[in-house]
CSV table of C-alpha atoms and ligand atoms in Angstrom, one decimal:
chain,number,residue,atom,x,y,z
A,1,UNK,CA,82.4,-0.1,-57.2
A,2,UNK,CA,82.2,-0.9,-53.0
A,3,UNK,CA,79.8,-2.7,-52.0
A,4,UNK,CA,78.7,-4.8,-49.2
A,5,UNK,CA,78.5,-8.8,-49.7
A,6,UNK,CA,77.4,-11.8,-48.0
A,7,UNK,CA,80.8,-14.1,-48.7
A,8,UNK,CA,81.8,-17.5,-47.5
A,9,UNK,CA,78.9,-18.8,-45.2
A,10,UNK,CA,75.5,-17.4,-44.4
A,11,UNK,CA,76.4,-15.4,-40.7
A,12,UNK,CA,76.0,-11.6,-39.9
A,13,UNK,CA,79.8,-12.7,-39.3
A,14,UNK,CA,80.7,-13.2,-43.1
A,15,UNK,CA,78.5,-10.2,-44.1
A,16,UNK,CA,81.8,-8.0,-45.0
A,17,UNK,CA,82.8,-4.5,-47.8
A,18,UNK,CA,83.8,-5.3,-50.8
A,19,UNK,CA,84.7,-4.2,-54.1
A,20,UNK,CA,82.9,-5.4,-57.5
A,21,UNK,CA,83.4,-3.6,-61.0
A,22,UNK,CA,81.0,-1.6,-61.7
A,23,UNK,CA,77.9,-2.8,-64.1
A,24,UNK,CA,77.2,-1.0,-67.7
A,25,UNK,CA,73.1,-1.4,-68.3
A,26,UNK,CA,71.7,-3.9,-71.4
A,27,UNK,CA,69.2,-3.5,-73.7
A,28,UNK,CA,65.8,-2.7,-71.9
A,29,UNK,CA,68.1,-2.1,-68.8
A,30,UNK,CA,69.3,0.9,-66.6
A,31,UNK,CA,71.9,1.9,-64.4
A,32,UNK,CA,71.0,3.3,-61.3
A,33,UNK,CA,73.6,5.3,-59.1
A,34,UNK,CA,72.6,4.3,-55.6
A,35,UNK,CA,71.5,7.9,-53.2
A,36,UNK,CA,70.3,5.3,-49.6
A,37,UNK,CA,69.1,2.4,-48.7
A,38,UNK,CA,66.4,1.4,-45.9
A,39,UNK,CA,66.7,-1.6,-43.4
A,40,UNK,CA,63.3,-4.2,-43.0
A,41,UNK,CA,62.9,-7.1,-40.6
A,42,UNK,CA,64.4,-9.1,-43.2
A,43,UNK,CA,67.5,-8.1,-43.9
A,44,UNK,CA,68.2,-9.9,-40.3
A,45,UNK,CA,67.1,-12.7,-41.8
A,46,UNK,CA,68.6,-12.8,-45.2
A,47,UNK,CA,72.5,-13.0,-43.6
A,48,UNK,CA,71.2,-16.7,-42.1
A,49,UNK,CA,69.9,-18.0,-45.2
A,50,UNK,CA,66.8,-17.8,-43.0
A,51,UNK,CA,64.9,-17.9,-46.3
A,52,UNK,CA,66.4,-21.3,-46.9
A,53,UNK,CA,66.7,-22.2,-50.7
A,54,UNK,CA,64.7,-18.4,-51.4
A,55,UNK,CA,67.7,-17.0,-49.8
A,56,UNK,CA,70.0,-17.0,-53.4
A,57,UNK,CA,73.6,-18.1,-53.3
A,58,UNK,CA,77.0,-16.2,-52.0
A,59,UNK,CA,78.4,-14.1,-52.8
A,60,UNK,CA,75.1,-11.8,-52.7
A,61,UNK,CA,74.7,-8.3,-51.6
A,62,UNK,CA,72.2,-7.6,-49.4
A,63,UNK,CA,69.1,-5.5,-47.8
A,64,UNK,CA,66.3,-5.0,-50.4
A,65,UNK,CA,65.2,-1.0,-50.3
A,66,UNK,CA,66.8,1.9,-51.7
A,67,UNK,CA,66.7,4.3,-54.2
A,68,UNK,CA,68.5,5.9,-57.0
A,69,UNK,CA,69.3,8.5,-60.0
A,70,UNK,CA,68.9,6.7,-63.3
A,71,UNK,CA,72.5,7.4,-64.8
A,72,UNK,CA,72.1,5.1,-68.0
A,73,UNK,CA,70.0,3.7,-70.3
A,74,UNK,CA,69.9,0.9,-72.6
A,75,UNK,CA,69.0,0.5,-76.2
A,76,UNK,CA,64.9,0.6,-76.6
A,77,UNK,CA,63.9,1.7,-72.6
A,78,UNK,CA,61.0,3.8,-72.6
A,79,UNK,CA,59.5,3.9,-68.8
A,80,UNK,CA,62.0,6.0,-67.1
A,81,UNK,CA,65.1,8.6,-68.4
A,82,UNK,CA,68.5,9.6,-67.5
A,83,UNK,CA,68.2,12.1,-64.1
A,84,UNK,CA,64.8,10.0,-63.0
A,85,UNK,CA,65.1,9.0,-59.2
A,86,UNK,CA,63.9,5.7,-59.2
A,87,UNK,CA,63.3,2.8,-56.6
A,88,UNK,CA,64.0,-0.7,-57.1
A,89,UNK,CA,61.3,-2.8,-56.5
A,90,UNK,CA,61.2,-5.3,-53.9
A,91,UNK,CA,59.8,-8.2,-56.7
A,92,UNK,CA,60.8,-6.3,-60.2
A,93,UNK,CA,58.8,-9.4,-61.5
A,94,UNK,CA,55.6,-8.5,-60.3
A,95,UNK,CA,53.9,-5.7,-62.4
A,96,UNK,CA,50.2,-6.1,-61.9
A,97,UNK,CA,47.8,-8.7,-61.3
A,98,UNK,CA,47.7,-12.0,-59.7
A,99,UNK,CA,50.6,-13.3,-57.6
A,100,UNK,CA,53.0,-16.5,-59.0
A,101,UNK,CA,55.8,-18.2,-57.7
A,102,UNK,CA,57.9,-16.4,-60.1
A,103,UNK,CA,56.9,-12.7,-59.2
A,104,UNK,CA,56.6,-13.5,-55.8
A,105,UNK,CA,60.5,-15.4,-54.5
A,106,UNK,CA,62.3,-13.4,-57.2
A,107,UNK,CA,63.4,-10.2,-54.7
A,108,UNK,CA,66.0,-8.2,-54.3
A,109,UNK,CA,68.3,-8.6,-51.0
A,110,UNK,CA,67.7,-12.0,-52.1
A,111,UNK,CA,68.2,-14.4,-53.9
A,112,UNK,CA,68.5,-11.2,-56.1
A,113,UNK,CA,71.7,-9.2,-55.5
A,114,UNK,CA,70.4,-5.9,-53.1
A,115,UNK,CA,70.7,-2.0,-53.1
A,116,UNK,CA,74.0,-2.3,-51.1
A,117,UNK,CA,76.4,-1.2,-54.3
A,118,UNK,CA,77.8,2.1,-55.4
A,119,UNK,CA,75.6,1.5,-59.0
A,120,UNK,CA,73.3,-1.2,-59.9
A,121,UNK,CA,71.9,-2.2,-63.1
A,122,UNK,CA,67.9,-3.8,-63.4
A,123,UNK,CA,65.3,-4.4,-66.3
A,124,UNK,CA,63.5,-1.2,-66.9
A,125,UNK,CA,60.3,-2.8,-65.4
A,126,UNK,CA,61.7,-3.2,-62.5
A,127,UNK,CA,61.9,0.7,-61.2
A,128,UNK,CA,59.8,3.2,-60.2
A,129,UNK,CA,59.6,7.1,-59.8
A,130,UNK,CA,59.0,8.6,-56.6
A,131,UNK,CA,57.7,11.5,-55.4
A,132,UNK,CA,59.4,14.7,-55.6
A,133,UNK,CA,59.1,16.2,-51.8
A,134,UNK,CA,60.7,12.9,-49.9
A,135,UNK,CA,64.5,13.1,-49.3
A,136,UNK,CA,67.0,10.2,-50.6
A,137,UNK,CA,66.8,8.4,-47.2
A,138,UNK,CA,62.6,8.7,-47.0
A,139,UNK,CA,62.4,7.8,-50.8
A,140,UNK,CA,64.2,4.6,-50.0
A,141,UNK,CA,61.7,3.3,-47.2
A,142,UNK,CA,59.0,2.8,-50.1
A,143,UNK,CA,59.9,-0.4,-51.5
A,144,UNK,CA,59.0,-3.3,-49.3
A,145,UNK,CA,57.7,-1.5,-45.6
A,146,UNK,CA,55.7,1.1,-47.2
A,147,UNK,CA,53.9,-1.0,-50.3
A,148,UNK,CA,53.1,-4.1,-47.4
A,149,UNK,CA,51.2,-1.7,-45.6
A,150,UNK,CA,49.1,-0.2,-48.9
A,151,UNK,CA,48.9,-3.6,-50.3
A,152,UNK,CA,46.8,-5.0,-46.8
A,153,UNK,CA,44.9,-1.9,-46.6
A,154,UNK,CA,44.5,-0.1,-49.7
A,155,UNK,CA,44.8,-3.1,-52.4
A,156,UNK,CA,43.4,-6.1,-50.4
A,157,UNK,CA,41.9,-4.2,-47.8
A,158,UNK,CA,39.6,-1.6,-49.7
A,159,UNK,CA,39.6,1.0,-46.5
A,160,UNK,CA,37.0,3.9,-46.8
A,161,UNK,CA,36.8,6.7,-44.8
A,162,UNK,CA,35.2,5.7,-41.2
A,163,UNK,CA,36.7,2.3,-40.9
A,164,UNK,CA,38.5,1.0,-38.0
A,165,UNK,CA,42.1,-0.2,-38.2
A,166,UNK,CA,44.8,-1.9,-35.4
A,167,UNK,CA,47.8,-1.7,-36.3
A,168,UNK,CA,50.8,-3.7,-33.9
A,169,UNK,CA,53.9,-2.0,-33.0
A,170,UNK,CA,55.8,1.2,-34.3
A,171,UNK,CA,58.3,-0.9,-36.6
A,172,UNK,CA,57.9,0.0,-40.4
A,173,UNK,CA,55.3,-1.6,-41.7
A,174,UNK,CA,53.4,-0.3,-39.1
A,175,UNK,CA,53.9,3.7,-39.3
A,176,UNK,CA,53.1,3.1,-43.0
A,177,UNK,CA,49.8,1.4,-42.1
A,178,UNK,CA,48.8,4.7,-39.4
A,179,UNK,CA,50.0,7.2,-42.2
A,180,UNK,CA,47.7,5.7,-45.4
A,181,UNK,CA,44.6,4.5,-42.5
A,182,UNK,CA,44.5,8.5,-41.4
A,183,UNK,CA,45.2,9.4,-44.9
A,184,UNK,CA,41.9,7.5,-46.1
A,185,UNK,CA,39.9,8.4,-42.9
A,186,UNK,CA,40.2,5.8,-40.6
A,187,UNK,CA,40.1,5.5,-37.1
A,188,UNK,CA,43.4,4.1,-36.1
A,189,UNK,CA,43.7,2.3,-32.8
A,190,UNK,CA,47.8,0.6,-32.1
A,191,UNK,CA,49.2,-1.4,-29.8
A,192,UNK,CA,53.4,-0.7,-28.6
A,193,UNK,CA,55.9,-2.3,-26.1
A,194,UNK,CA,56.5,1.0,-25.0
A,195,UNK,CA,54.4,4.2,-23.4
A,196,UNK,CA,56.9,6.7,-24.9
A,197,UNK,CA,56.4,5.3,-28.5
A,198,UNK,CA,52.9,5.6,-28.1
A,199,UNK,CA,53.0,8.8,-26.9
A,200,UNK,CA,54.7,9.7,-30.8
A,201,UNK,CA,52.0,7.5,-32.4
A,202,UNK,CA,49.4,9.6,-31.1
A,203,UNK,CA,51.0,12.8,-31.8
A,204,UNK,CA,51.0,11.0,-35.1
A,205,UNK,CA,47.4,11.1,-34.9
A,206,UNK,CA,46.6,8.1,-33.6
A,207,UNK,CA,43.1,7.9,-32.1
A,208,UNK,CA,43.8,5.2,-29.3
A,209,UNK,CA,46.6,3.4,-28.3
A,210,UNK,CA,47.2,0.3,-26.0
A,211,UNK,CA,50.2,-0.8,-24.0
A,212,UNK,CA,50.8,-4.7,-25.4
A,213,UNK,CA,53.2,-5.2,-22.4
A,214,UNK,CA,51.5,-4.3,-19.8
A,215,UNK,CA,47.8,-5.0,-21.1
A,216,UNK,CA,48.4,-8.6,-22.7
A,217,UNK,CA,45.1,-9.3,-23.5
A,218,UNK,CA,44.5,-6.5,-25.4
A,219,UNK,CA,41.6,-7.7,-27.9
A,220,UNK,CA,38.9,-7.2,-25.6
A,221,UNK,CA,40.1,-3.4,-25.0
A,222,UNK,CA,40.8,-3.0,-28.9
A,223,UNK,CA,37.3,-4.3,-29.7
A,224,UNK,CA,35.7,-1.8,-27.1
A,225,UNK,CA,37.8,1.4,-28.6
A,226,UNK,CA,36.5,0.5,-31.3
A,227,UNK,CA,33.0,0.5,-30.1
A,228,UNK,CA,32.1,-2.8,-29.2
A,229,UNK,CA,31.6,-4.6,-32.5
A,230,UNK,CA,35.7,-4.4,-33.1
A,231,UNK,CA,37.6,-3.3,-36.1
A,232,UNK,CA,37.4,-3.6,-39.5
A,233,UNK,CA,41.2,-4.5,-40.6
A,234,UNK,CA,44.2,-5.8,-38.5
A,235,UNK,CA,47.3,-5.6,-39.1
A,236,UNK,CA,49.2,-8.1,-37.7
A,237,UNK,CA,52.8,-8.2,-37.3
A,238,UNK,CA,53.4,-10.3,-34.3
A,239,UNK,CA,51.4,-14.2,-35.4
A,240,UNK,CA,51.8,-16.2,-32.3
A,241,UNK,CA,51.2,-13.9,-29.8
A,242,UNK,CA,49.1,-11.6,-31.2
A,243,UNK,CA,46.9,-13.3,-33.6
A,244,UNK,CA,44.4,-14.5,-30.9
A,245,UNK,CA,43.7,-11.5,-29.7
A,246,UNK,CA,43.7,-9.7,-33.1
A,247,UNK,CA,40.3,-12.7,-33.9
A,248,UNK,CA,38.8,-11.4,-30.4
A,249,UNK,CA,39.6,-7.2,-31.8
A,250,UNK,CA,38.3,-8.1,-35.1
A,251,UNK,CA,34.8,-7.5,-36.7
A,252,UNK,CA,31.8,-9.6,-37.8
A,253,UNK,CA,33.2,-9.8,-41.5
A,254,UNK,CA,36.2,-8.1,-40.8
A,255,UNK,CA,39.5,-8.7,-42.8
A,256,UNK,CA,43.2,-9.6,-40.9
A,257,UNK,CA,45.9,-8.7,-43.1
A,258,UNK,CA,48.8,-11.4,-42.2
A,259,UNK,CA,52.2,-9.7,-42.1
A,260,UNK,CA,55.0,-11.0,-39.8
A,261,UNK,CA,55.3,-13.4,-37.4
A,262,UNK,CA,57.9,-11.4,-34.9
A,263,UNK,CA,57.0,-13.1,-32.1
A,264,UNK,CA,56.6,-16.9,-33.6
A,265,UNK,CA,55.3,-18.6,-36.5
A,266,UNK,CA,52.7,-21.0,-35.1
A,267,UNK,CA,50.0,-21.0,-33.4
A,268,UNK,CA,47.1,-23.7,-31.9
A,269,UNK,CA,44.0,-21.3,-32.7
A,270,UNK,CA,39.9,-21.9,-32.2
A,271,UNK,CA,38.7,-21.7,-36.1
A,272,UNK,CA,34.6,-21.9,-35.1
A,273,UNK,CA,34.3,-18.3,-34.4
A,274,UNK,CA,36.6,-17.3,-37.7
A,275,UNK,CA,33.9,-19.1,-39.7
A,276,UNK,CA,30.4,-18.3,-37.5
A,277,UNK,CA,32.3,-14.7,-37.4
A,278,UNK,CA,32.8,-14.6,-41.2
A,279,UNK,CA,36.3,-13.2,-40.5
A,280,UNK,CA,38.7,-13.1,-43.9
A,281,UNK,CA,42.3,-13.9,-42.7
A,282,UNK,CA,44.3,-12.4,-45.9
A,283,UNK,CA,48.2,-13.0,-46.5
A,284,UNK,CA,50.1,-10.3,-47.5
A,285,UNK,CA,53.3,-10.4,-49.4
A,286,UNK,CA,54.7,-7.2,-50.5
A,287,UNK,CA,52.8,-6.1,-53.5
A,288,UNK,CA,53.5,-5.2,-57.2
A,289,UNK,CA,54.3,-2.0,-59.3
A,290,UNK,CA,50.6,-1.2,-60.0
A,291,UNK,CA,50.1,-0.9,-56.2
A,292,UNK,CA,53.6,0.6,-56.1
A,293,UNK,CA,52.8,3.4,-58.0
A,294,UNK,CA,49.2,3.9,-56.7
A,295,UNK,CA,50.8,4.4,-53.5
A,296,UNK,CA,53.5,6.9,-54.9
A,297,UNK,CA,50.6,8.8,-56.5
A,298,UNK,CA,49.1,9.3,-53.1
A,299,UNK,CA,52.3,10.0,-51.0
A,300,UNK,CA,52.5,12.6,-53.1
A,301,UNK,CA,49.6,14.2,-53.5
A,302,UNK,CA,49.3,14.1,-49.4
A,303,UNK,CA,52.2,15.3,-48.9
A,304,UNK,CA,53.2,12.2,-46.6
A,305,UNK,CA,56.4,12.1,-44.7
A,306,UNK,CA,58.2,8.5,-44.3
A,307,UNK,CA,59.2,8.4,-40.4
A,308,UNK,CA,63.2,7.8,-40.2
A,309,UNK,CA,64.8,7.0,-37.1
A,310,UNK,CA,68.3,7.4,-38.0
A,311,UNK,CA,70.5,7.8,-40.8
A,312,UNK,CA,73.3,5.9,-41.1
A,313,UNK,CA,76.2,5.9,-43.1
A,314,UNK,CA,77.1,3.2,-46.0
A,315,UNK,CA,80.4,1.4,-44.2
A,316,UNK,CA,78.1,1.4,-40.7
A,317,UNK,CA,75.7,-1.5,-42.5
A,318,UNK,CA,76.6,-3.6,-39.6
A,319,UNK,CA,75.9,-1.8,-37.2
A,320,UNK,CA,72.8,-0.1,-38.7
A,321,UNK,CA,71.8,-3.7,-38.7
A,322,UNK,CA,72.4,-3.9,-34.6
A,323,UNK,CA,70.5,-0.8,-34.2
A,324,UNK,CA,67.4,-2.6,-35.8
A,325,UNK,CA,67.8,-5.9,-33.7
A,326,UNK,CA,67.3,-3.8,-30.7
A,327,UNK,CA,64.1,-3.1,-31.7
A,328,UNK,CA,64.6,0.5,-30.1
A,329,UNK,CA,63.4,1.8,-33.4
A,330,UNK,CA,60.3,4.0,-34.1
A,331,UNK,CA,60.1,3.4,-38.1
A,332,UNK,CA,62.7,3.0,-40.5
A,333,UNK,CA,66.7,3.2,-40.3
A,334,UNK,CA,68.5,4.4,-43.1
A,335,UNK,CA,71.8,4.2,-44.9
A,336,UNK,CA,73.3,6.8,-46.7
A,337,UNK,CA,75.5,5.7,-50.0
A,338,UNK,CA,78.8,6.6,-50.9
A,339,UNK,CA,77.9,9.3,-53.4
A,340,UNK,CA,74.5,10.0,-51.9
B,1,LIG,N1,54.7,-10.1,-45.8
B,1,LIG,C1,55.5,-9.6,-46.1
B,1,LIG,O1,55.3,-8.5,-47.2
B,1,LIG,C2,55.8,-8.2,-44.7
B,1,LIG,C3,56.6,-7.2,-45.6
B,1,LIG,C4,57.8,-6.7,-44.7
B,1,LIG,C5,57.9,-6.6,-42.9
B,1,LIG,N2,56.7,-7.8,-42.9
B,1,LIG,C6,57.2,-8.9,-41.5
B,1,LIG,O2,56.4,-7.5,-40.8
B,1,LIG,C7,57.4,-7.4,-39.5
B,1,LIG,C8,57.5,-6.0,-39.8
B,1,LIG,O3,58.6,-5.7,-40.0
B,1,LIG,P1,58.9,-4.0,-40.1
B,1,LIG,O4,60.1,-4.1,-41.2
B,1,LIG,O5,58.5,-3.5,-40.1
B,1,LIG,O6,59.7,-4.6,-38.7
B,1,LIG,P2,60.7,-3.3,-37.3
B,1,LIG,O7,60.6,-2.3,-37.9
B,1,LIG,O8,61.6,-4.0,-37.1
B,1,LIG,O9,59.2,-3.5,-36.4
B,1,LIG,C9,59.5,-4.1,-35.2
B,1,LIG,C10,58.0,-3.3,-34.7
B,1,LIG,O10,57.0,-4.4,-34.4
B,1,LIG,C11,56.7,-4.4,-32.9
B,1,LIG,N3,56.5,-5.6,-32.5
B,1,LIG,C12,57.4,-6.7,-31.6
B,1,LIG,N4,57.0,-8.0,-31.4
B,1,LIG,C13,55.4,-7.5,-31.1
B,1,LIG,C14,54.6,-8.1,-30.9
B,1,LIG,N5,54.6,-9.4,-30.3
B,1,LIG,N6,53.0,-7.8,-31.0
B,1,LIG,C15,53.4,-6.0,-31.9
B,1,LIG,N7,54.4,-5.7,-32.1
B,1,LIG,C16,55.3,-6.3,-31.8
B,1,LIG,C17,57.5,-3.7,-32.0
B,1,LIG,O11,57.0,-2.3,-31.6
B,1,LIG,P3,57.3,-1.7,-30.6
B,1,LIG,O12,58.6,-1.4,-30.4
B,1,LIG,O13,56.6,-0.6,-31.0
B,1,LIG,O14,56.8,-2.6,-29.4
B,1,LIG,C18,58.8,-3.6,-33.2
B,1,LIG,O15,59.3,-2.3,-32.8
B,1,LIG,C19,58.3,-8.3,-39.8
B,1,LIG,O16,58.0,-9.7,-39.1
B,1,LIG,C20,58.5,-8.9,-41.0
B,1,LIG,O17,59.1,-9.8,-41.5
B,1,LIG,C21,56.4,-9.3,-43.8
């Protein structure tokens, strides 16, 4: 079968097409005929071994997110049946409950082989069915980006109607956060570096927008946009250049979900106001299967459509990653598998 592999050394130049034997499912396992994949920011980090030892060993099949059809099942499989359309879970060993090292670190697309293969074999516990109204490309966006936004706002954030939410940027996680916040009946403020992208989020229902490039001190403005008190939730993907602004924008008792460090990963920050304003800083690492299944039900119930910017062919992985790195995208970048 056709695969993409990071082979011989850790670099983008060593990300190459290859061939492997088609796998067969053992007891408790499922064989998926893969249909589509989607890219996340981490897929630019993995080929450079950016997560150190947690990135895995070579050769490695990259990319965490995809969708496939169950083509065969091993003995004793009960959770899914032949013909079901399922996503491999980003953290196939995190089914629910509290996080621990094994649950959080055994992730697809590094250190475990990812979805850029025509077929995959997974434990039946490591896959979940997807809503029927989605195209394969849309369904392929759910395991990391969508679940991260869901975990931040719903599982950990307990968002409710009337809440005020700040979403940073217009990448994969952020547009799902906008959509889930709207679904929950929240007031949503979005930042972006691009006025054109801000027009697009307004069309998706954002209540207020700020260009973080032309207004670098946007924290106070966002606070005013949120009735002067500040927002209840921040979906924080910027890190170094955004957290101090988020701390200005958050209300007393609000929650900042720390998800990404797009602008850098260390920071000089005044801790006093976090204490005296009772702010919760919540680290988020994707999420568990229970969360995925709750999210899939909500997406099905509301007919939510993930925002797919562009679809590349399986053989165009390197072009698709270069497009992701350019930052020109709005939402998700997807790939169609040879049998997609
Ligand atoms: N913790 C987790 O579980 C988890 C899961 C998924 C992703 N992440 C992290 O979350 C971040 C976003 O991931 P993604 O896959 O959604 O990335 P992505 O699709 O590549 O989105 C990147 C977007 O973020 C915006 N951005 C960049 N720098 C910014 C800044 N300084 N302030 C505000 N927005 C900024 C830009 O939006 P505009 O073009 O609109 O300016 C850019 O298009 C990454 O750091 C990723 O590693 C973490």
